[in-house]
Amino acid sequence: MRPTGRRGWLKAGLAGFFVLFLVIQLVPYGRDHSNPPVTKSAVWGPGPAEQIAEQSCMDCHSNLTRWRWYSNIAPVSWLIQNDVDGGRSRLNFSEWDKPQPELGELVDQVSSGGMPPLQYVLAHPSAKLSAQEKQQLIAGLTDLYRRDPPPGG
């Protein structure tokens, strides 16, 4: 039976979309949600920087990711897994015994607004950094790299 008319095509399109949505739930990528063990936590100095980082950075840049309910639904789960994998590979506050990026790169990302990324801020509005929070985070990162530098950092 072929759909006829606008309503018929709309019903067929919605049914196809629903079937596709169900099928993509079978793709295993984005469902692991493992948090590898912490090998060495970064030792933050006094001040608000660690709290700011926990609020705006740690879901992607640590092994302490909070996996929310929507991280189980494809295709959103794919995007989240990709962001977490990429974030952990570039900077990981839970693996401070491994090489991390140069401080200048982090300062540039925070001061330019590149971090946290827009897609994260849209889903977590409280992660948006004010100008003051950016300065506090940069000061905290600078202090962290001075007090507890990562190897090669």
JSON list of C-alpha atoms in Angstrom, two decimals:
[
{"chain": "A", "resi": 1, "resn": "MET", "atom": "CA", "xyz": [0.00, 0.00, 0.00]},
{"chain": "A", "resi": 2, "resn": "ARG", "atom": "CA", "xyz": [1.43, 3.34, -1.11]},
{"chain": "A", "resi": 3, "resn": "PRO", "atom": "CA", "xyz": [0.84, 6.55, 0.79]},
{"chain": "A", "resi": 4, "resn": "THR", "atom": "CA", "xyz": [-1.33, 9.01, -1.09]},
{"chain": "A", "resi": 5, "resn": "GLY", "atom": "CA", "xyz": [-1.80, 12.65, -0.45]},
{"chain": "A", "resi": 6, "resn": "ARG", "atom": "CA", "xyz": [0.02, 14.91, 1.94]},
{"chain": "A", "resi": 7, "resn": "ARG", "atom": "CA", "xyz": [-1.37, 13.22, 5.06]},
{"chain": "A", "resi": 8, "resn": "GLY", "atom": "CA", "xyz": [-0.37, 9.76, 3.82]},
{"chain": "A", "resi": 9, "resn": "TRP", "atom": "CA", "xyz": [3.19, 10.86, 3.12]},
{"chain": "A", "resi": 10, "resn": "LEU", "atom": "CA", "xyz": [3.40, 12.55, 6.51]},
{"chain": "A", "resi": 11, "resn": "LYS", "atom": "CA", "xyz": [2.28, 9.36, 8.28]},
{"chain": "A", "resi": 12, "resn": "ALA", "atom": "CA", "xyz": [4.75, 7.28, 6.29]},
{"chain": "A", "resi": 13, "resn": "GLY", "atom": "CA", "xyz": [7.55, 9.73, 7.03]},
{"chain": "A", "resi": 14, "resn": "LEU", "atom": "CA", "xyz": [6.79, 9.75, 10.76]},
{"chain": "A", "resi": 15, "resn": "ALA", "atom": "CA", "xyz": [6.62, 5.96, 10.84]},
{"chain": "A", "resi": 16, "resn": "GLY", "atom": "CA", "xyz": [9.95, 5.75, 9.01]},
{"chain": "A", "resi": 17, "resn": "PHE", "atom": "CA", "xyz": [11.50, 8.26, 11.40]},
{"chain": "A", "resi": 18, "resn": "PHE", "atom": "CA", "xyz": [10.24, 6.29, 14.41]},
{"chain": "A", "resi": 19, "resn": "VAL", "atom": "CA", "xyz": [11.60, 2.99, 13.03]},
{"chain": "A", "resi": 20, "resn": "LEU", "atom": "CA", "xyz": [14.96, 4.63, 12.27]},
{"chain": "A", "resi": 21, "resn": "PHE", "atom": "CA", "xyz": [15.05, 6.11, 15.79]},
{"chain": "A", "resi": 22, "resn": "LEU", "atom": "CA", "xyz": [14.46, 2.64, 17.28]},
{"chain": "A", "resi": 23, "resn": "VAL", "atom": "CA", "xyz": [17.09, 1.02, 15.05]},
{"chain": "A", "resi": 24, "resn": "ILE", "atom": "CA", "xyz": [19.82, 3.53, 15.93]},
{"chain": "A", "resi": 25, "resn": "GLN", "atom": "CA", "xyz": [19.30, 2.70, 19.61]},
{"chain": "A", "resi": 26, "resn": "LEU", "atom": "CA", "xyz": [20.97, -0.64, 18.82]},
{"chain": "A", "resi": 27, "resn": "VAL", "atom": "CA", "xyz": [24.27, 1.03, 17.87]},
{"chain": "A", "resi": 28, "resn": "PRO", "atom": "CA", "xyz": [26.59, 0.34, 20.82]},
{"chain": "A", "resi": 29, "resn": "TYR", "atom": "CA", "xyz": [28.73, 3.50, 20.53]},
{"chain": "A", "resi": 30, "resn": "GLY", "atom": "CA", "xyz": [27.99, 6.06, 23.21]},
{"chain": "A", "resi": 31, "resn": "ARG", "atom": "CA", "xyz": [26.69, 3.57, 25.76]},
{"chain": "A", "resi": 32, "resn": "ASP", "atom": "CA", "xyz": [29.85, 2.51, 27.57]},
{"chain": "A", "resi": 33, "resn": "HIS", "atom": "CA", "xyz": [29.68, 5.32, 30.13]},
{"chain": "A", "resi": 34, "resn": "SER", "atom": "CA", "xyz": [32.69, 4.05, 31.93]},
{"chain": "A", "resi": 35, "resn": "ASN", "atom": "CA", "xyz": [34.77, 6.34, 34.03]},
{"chain": "A", "resi": 36, "resn": "PRO", "atom": "CA", "xyz": [38.34, 5.07, 34.00]},
{"chain": "A", "resi": 37, "resn": "PRO", "atom": "CA", "xyz": [40.14, 5.07, 37.34]},
{"chain": "A", "resi": 38, "resn": "VAL", "atom": "CA", "xyz": [41.70, 8.30, 38.54]},
{"chain": "A", "resi": 39, "resn": "THR", "atom": "CA", "xyz": [45.47, 7.84, 38.34]},
{"chain": "A", "resi": 40, "resn": "LYS", "atom": "CA", "xyz": [46.38, 11.20, 39.89]},
{"chain": "A", "resi": 41, "resn": "SER", "atom": "CA", "xyz": [44.08, 14.12, 40.55]},
{"chain": "A", "resi": 42, "resn": "ALA", "atom": "CA", "xyz": [45.26, 17.63, 39.86]},
{"chain": "A", "resi": 43, "resn": "VAL", "atom": "CA", "xyz": [45.91, 19.41, 43.16]},
{"chain": "A", "resi": 44, "resn": "TRP", "atom": "CA", "xyz": [44.19, 22.77, 42.95]},
{"chain": "A", "resi": 45, "resn": "GLY", "atom": "CA", "xyz": [45.19, 25.66, 45.16]},
{"chain": "A", "resi": 46, "resn": "PRO", "atom": "CA", "xyz": [42.83, 27.74, 47.28]},
{"chain": "A", "resi": 47, "resn": "GLY", "atom": "CA", "xyz": [40.15, 29.76, 45.58]},
{"chain": "A", "resi": 48, "resn": "PRO", "atom": "CA", "xyz": [37.12, 29.13, 43.38]},
{"chain": "A", "resi": 49, "resn": "ALA", "atom": "CA", "xyz": [38.91, 27.69, 40.32]},
{"chain": "A", "resi": 50, "resn": "GLU", "atom": "CA", "xyz": [38.39, 24.03, 41.20]},
{"chain": "A", "resi": 51, "resn": "GLN", "atom": "CA", "xyz": [34.66, 24.57, 41.74]},
{"chain": "A", "resi": 52, "resn": "ILE", "atom": "CA", "xyz": [34.41, 26.47, 38.47]},
{"chain": "A", "resi": 53, "resn": "ALA", "atom": "CA", "xyz": [36.24, 23.65, 36.68]},
{"chain": "A", "resi": 54, "resn": "GLU", "atom": "CA", "xyz": [33.94, 21.05, 38.25]},
{"chain": "A", "resi": 55, "resn": "GLN", "atom": "CA", "xyz": [30.90, 22.98, 37.05]},
{"chain": "A", "resi": 56, "resn": "SER", "atom": "CA", "xyz": [32.13, 23.77, 33.54]},
{"chain": "A", "resi": 57, "resn": "CYS", "atom": "CA", "xyz": [34.96, 21.41, 32.57]},
{"chain": "A", "resi": 58, "resn": "MET", "atom": "CA", "xyz": [35.13, 18.13, 34.46]},
{"chain": "A", "resi": 59, "resn": "ASP", "atom": "CA", "xyz": [32.38, 16.23, 32.63]},
{"chain": "A", "resi": 60, "resn": "CYS", "atom": "CA", "xyz": [34.65, 16.10, 29.58]},
{"chain": "A", "resi": 61, "resn": "HIS", "atom": "CA", "xyz": [38.07, 16.74, 31.09]},
{"chain": "A", "resi": 62, "resn": "SER", "atom": "CA", "xyz": [38.19, 14.19, 33.90]},
{"chain": "A", "resi": 63, "resn": "ASN", "atom": "CA", "xyz": [37.39, 10.56, 34.63]},
{"chain": "A", "resi": 64, "resn": "LEU", "atom": "CA", "xyz": [34.51, 11.72, 36.84]},
{"chain": "A", "resi": 65, "resn": "THR", "atom": "CA", "xyz": [31.95, 12.31, 34.09]},
{"chain": "A", "resi": 66, "resn": "ARG", "atom": "CA", "xyz": [28.34, 12.61, 35.24]},
{"chain": "A", "resi": 67, "resn": "TRP", "atom": "CA", "xyz": [26.40, 10.58, 32.70]},
{"chain": "A", "resi": 68, "resn": "ARG", "atom": "CA", "xyz": [22.92, 12.08, 32.55]},
{"chain": "A", "resi": 69, "resn": "TRP", "atom": "CA", "xyz": [19.80, 10.25, 31.37]},
{"chain": "A", "resi": 70, "resn": "TYR", "atom": "CA", "xyz": [19.90, 11.66, 27.84]},
{"chain": "A", "resi": 71, "resn": "SER", "atom": "CA", "xyz": [23.42, 10.28, 27.35]},
{"chain": "A", "resi": 72, "resn": "ASN", "atom": "CA", "xyz": [21.71, 6.90, 26.79]},
{"chain": "A", "resi": 73, "resn": "ILE", "atom": "CA", "xyz": [19.64, 8.00, 23.79]},
{"chain": "A", "resi": 74, "resn": "ALA", "atom": "CA", "xyz": [21.14, 7.92, 20.30]},
{"chain": "A", "resi": 75, "resn": "PRO", "atom": "CA", "xyz": [22.13, 10.04, 18.45]},
{"chain": "A", "resi": 76, "resn": "VAL", "atom": "CA", "xyz": [22.71, 12.37, 21.45]},
{"chain": "A", "resi": 77, "resn": "SER", "atom": "CA", "xyz": [24.72, 9.60, 23.14]},
{"chain": "A", "resi": 78, "resn": "TRP", "atom": "CA", "xyz": [27.09, 9.53, 20.16]},
{"chain": "A", "resi": 79, "resn": "LEU", "atom": "CA", "xyz": [27.76, 13.26, 20.38]},
{"chain": "A", "resi": 80, "resn": "ILE", "atom": "CA", "xyz": [28.32, 13.14, 24.13]},
{"chain": "A", "resi": 81, "resn": "GLN", "atom": "CA", "xyz": [30.65, 10.13, 23.92]},
{"chain": "A", "resi": 82, "resn": "ASN", "atom": "CA", "xyz": [32.64, 11.84, 21.18]},
{"chain": "A", "resi": 83, "resn": "ASP", "atom": "CA", "xyz": [32.95, 15.03, 23.25]},
{"chain": "A", "resi": 84, "resn": "VAL", "atom": "CA", "xyz": [34.02, 13.14, 26.39]},
{"chain": "A", "resi": 85, "resn": "ASP", "atom": "CA", "xyz": [36.55, 10.99, 24.49]},
{"chain": "A", "resi": 86, "resn": "GLY", "atom": "CA", "xyz": [37.99, 14.06, 22.79]},
{"chain": "A", "resi": 87, "resn": "GLY", "atom": "CA", "xyz": [38.04, 16.12, 25.98]},
{"chain": "A", "resi": 88, "resn": "ARG", "atom": "CA", "xyz": [39.78, 13.42, 28.00]},
{"chain": "A", "resi": 89, "resn": "SER", "atom": "CA", "xyz": [42.37, 12.89, 25.29]},
{"chain": "A", "resi": 90, "resn": "ARG", "atom": "CA", "xyz": [43.30, 16.61, 25.22]},
{"chain": "A", "resi": 91, "resn": "LEU", "atom": "CA", "xyz": [43.18, 17.46, 28.94]},
{"chain": "A", "resi": 92, "resn": "ASN", "atom": "CA", "xyz": [42.38, 15.19, 31.87]},
{"chain": "A", "resi": 93, "resn": "PHE", "atom": "CA", "xyz": [42.41, 16.49, 35.44]},
{"chain": "A", "resi": 94, "resn": "SER", "atom": "CA", "xyz": [42.11, 12.86, 36.64]},
{"chain": "A", "resi": 95, "resn": "GLU", "atom": "CA", "xyz": [45.32, 11.76, 34.92]},
{"chain": "A", "resi": 96, "resn": "TRP", "atom": "CA", "xyz": [47.61, 14.54, 36.08]},
{"chain": "A", "resi": 97, "resn": "ASP", "atom": "CA", "xyz": [50.53, 12.08, 36.05]},
{"chain": "A", "resi": 98, "resn": "LYS", "atom": "CA", "xyz": [50.38, 12.12, 32.22]},
{"chain": "A", "resi": 99, "resn": "PRO", "atom": "CA", "xyz": [51.37, 14.92, 29.83]},
{"chain": "A", "resi": 100, "resn": "GLN", "atom": "CA", "xyz": [48.78, 17.68, 29.49]},
{"chain": "A", "resi": 101, "resn": "PRO", "atom": "CA", "xyz": [48.55, 20.66, 27.13]},
{"chain": "A", "resi": 102, "resn": "GLU", "atom": "CA", "xyz": [50.65, 23.75, 27.68]},
{"chain": "A", "resi": 103, "resn": "LEU", "atom": "CA", "xyz": [49.14, 26.30, 30.04]},
{"chain": "A", "resi": 104, "resn": "GLY", "atom": "CA", "xyz": [48.99, 28.93, 27.28]},
{"chain": "A", "resi": 105, "resn": "GLU", "atom": "CA", "xyz": [46.71, 26.72, 25.20]},
{"chain": "A", "resi": 106, "resn": "LEU", "atom": "CA", "xyz": [44.29, 26.35, 28.12]},
{"chain": "A", "resi": 107, "resn": "VAL", "atom": "CA", "xyz": [44.35, 30.08, 28.84]},
{"chain": "A", "resi": 108, "resn": "ASP", "atom": "CA", "xyz": [43.60, 30.81, 25.17]},
{"chain": "A", "resi": 109, "resn": "GLN", "atom": "CA", "xyz": [40.67, 28.37, 25.12]},
{"chain": "A", "resi": 110, "resn": "VAL", "atom": "CA", "xyz": [39.10, 29.78, 28.30]},
{"chain": "A", "resi": 111, "resn": "SER", "atom": "CA", "xyz": [39.69, 33.46, 27.54]},
{"chain": "A", "resi": 112, "resn": "SER", "atom": "CA", "xyz": [38.40, 33.18, 23.96]},
{"chain": "A", "resi": 113, "resn": "GLY", "atom": "CA", "xyz": [35.22, 31.40, 25.06]},
{"chain": "A", "resi": 114, "resn": "GLY", "atom": "CA", "xyz": [36.18, 28.20, 23.24]},
{"chain": "A", "resi": 115, "resn": "MET", "atom": "CA", "xyz": [35.70, 26.33, 26.50]},
{"chain": "A", "resi": 116, "resn": "PRO", "atom": "CA", "xyz": [33.27, 25.23, 27.57]},
{"chain": "A", "resi": 117, "resn": "PRO", "atom": "CA", "xyz": [31.93, 24.57, 24.08]},
{"chain": "A", "resi": 118, "resn": "LEU", "atom": "CA", "xyz": [28.57, 25.93, 22.97]},
{"chain": "A", "resi": 119, "resn": "GLN", "atom": "CA", "xyz": [26.86, 22.52, 22.81]},
{"chain": "A", "resi": 120, "resn": "TYR", "atom": "CA", "xyz": [27.77, 21.89, 26.46]},
{"chain": "A", "resi": 121, "resn": "VAL", "atom": "CA", "xyz": [26.59, 25.32, 27.59]},
{"chain": "A", "resi": 122, "resn": "LEU", "atom": "CA", "xyz": [23.29, 24.90, 25.73]},
{"chain": "A", "resi": 123, "resn": "ALA", "atom": "CA", "xyz": [22.61, 21.69, 27.66]},
{"chain": "A", "resi": 124, "resn": "HIS", "atom": "CA", "xyz": [24.08, 23.04, 30.93]},
{"chain": "A", "resi": 125, "resn": "PRO", "atom": "CA", "xyz": [23.45, 26.80, 31.17]},
{"chain": "A", "resi": 126, "resn": "SER", "atom": "CA", "xyz": [25.15, 26.98, 34.57]},
{"chain": "A", "resi": 127, "resn": "ALA", "atom": "CA", "xyz": [28.43, 26.01, 32.86]},
{"chain": "A", "resi": 128, "resn": "LYS", "atom": "CA", "xyz": [28.58, 29.34, 31.00]},
{"chain": "A", "resi": 129, "resn": "LEU", "atom": "CA", "xyz": [31.50, 31.31, 32.38]},
{"chain": "A", "resi": 130, "resn": "SER", "atom": "CA", "xyz": [31.19, 34.97, 33.24]},
{"chain": "A", "resi": 131, "resn": "ALA", "atom": "CA", "xyz": [34.17, 37.24, 32.59]},
{"chain": "A", "resi": 132, "resn": "GLN", "atom": "CA", "xyz": [35.02, 37.04, 36.30]},
{"chain": "A", "resi": 133, "resn": "GLU", "atom": "CA", "xyz": [34.80, 33.22, 36.33]},
{"chain": "A", "resi": 134, "resn": "LYS", "atom": "CA", "xyz": [37.05, 33.04, 33.27]},
{"chain": "A", "resi": 135, "resn": "GLN", "atom": "CA", "xyz": [39.66, 35.15, 35.09]},
{"chain": "A", "resi": 136, "resn": "GLN", "atom": "CA", "xyz": [39.33, 33.05, 38.25]},
{"chain": "A", "resi": 137, "resn": "LEU", "atom": "CA", "xyz": [39.68, 29.81, 36.28]},
{"chain": "A", "resi": 138, "resn": "ILE", "atom": "CA", "xyz": [42.71, 31.14, 34.40]},
{"chain": "A", "resi": 139, "resn": "ALA", "atom": "CA", "xyz": [44.29, 32.23, 37.69]},
{"chain": "A", "resi": 140, "resn": "GLY", "atom": "CA", "xyz": [43.57, 28.79, 39.16]},
{"chain": "A", "resi": 141, "resn": "LEU", "atom": "CA", "xyz": [45.01, 26.98, 36.14]},
{"chain": "A", "resi": 142, "resn": "THR", "atom": "CA", "xyz": [48.11, 29.17, 36.27]},
{"chain": "A", "resi": 143, "resn": "ASP", "atom": "CA", "xyz": [48.51, 28.36, 39.97]},
{"chain": "A", "resi": 144, "resn": "LEU", "atom": "CA", "xyz": [47.88, 24.66, 39.32]},
{"chain": "A", "resi": 145, "resn": "TYR", "atom": "CA", "xyz": [50.59, 24.51, 36.66]},
{"chain": "A", "resi": 146, "resn": "ARG", "atom": "CA", "xyz": [52.97, 26.34, 39.00]},
{"chain": "A", "resi": 147, "resn": "ARG", "atom": "CA", "xyz": [52.23, 24.26, 42.12]},
{"chain": "A", "resi": 148, "resn": "ASP", "atom": "CA", "xyz": [51.57, 20.84, 40.58]},
{"chain": "A", "resi": 149, "resn": "PRO", "atom": "CA", "xyz": [52.77, 20.80, 36.97]},
{"chain": "A", "resi": 150, "resn": "PRO", "atom": "CA", "xyz": [51.91, 17.75, 34.89]},
{"chain": "A", "resi": 151, "resn": "PRO", "atom": "CA", "xyz": [54.78, 15.95, 33.20]},
{"chain": "A", "resi": 152, "resn": "GLY", "atom": "CA", "xyz": [55.63, 17.87, 30.04]},
{"chain": "A", "resi": 153, "resn": "GLY", "atom": "CA", "xyz": [53.26, 20.69, 31.11]}
]
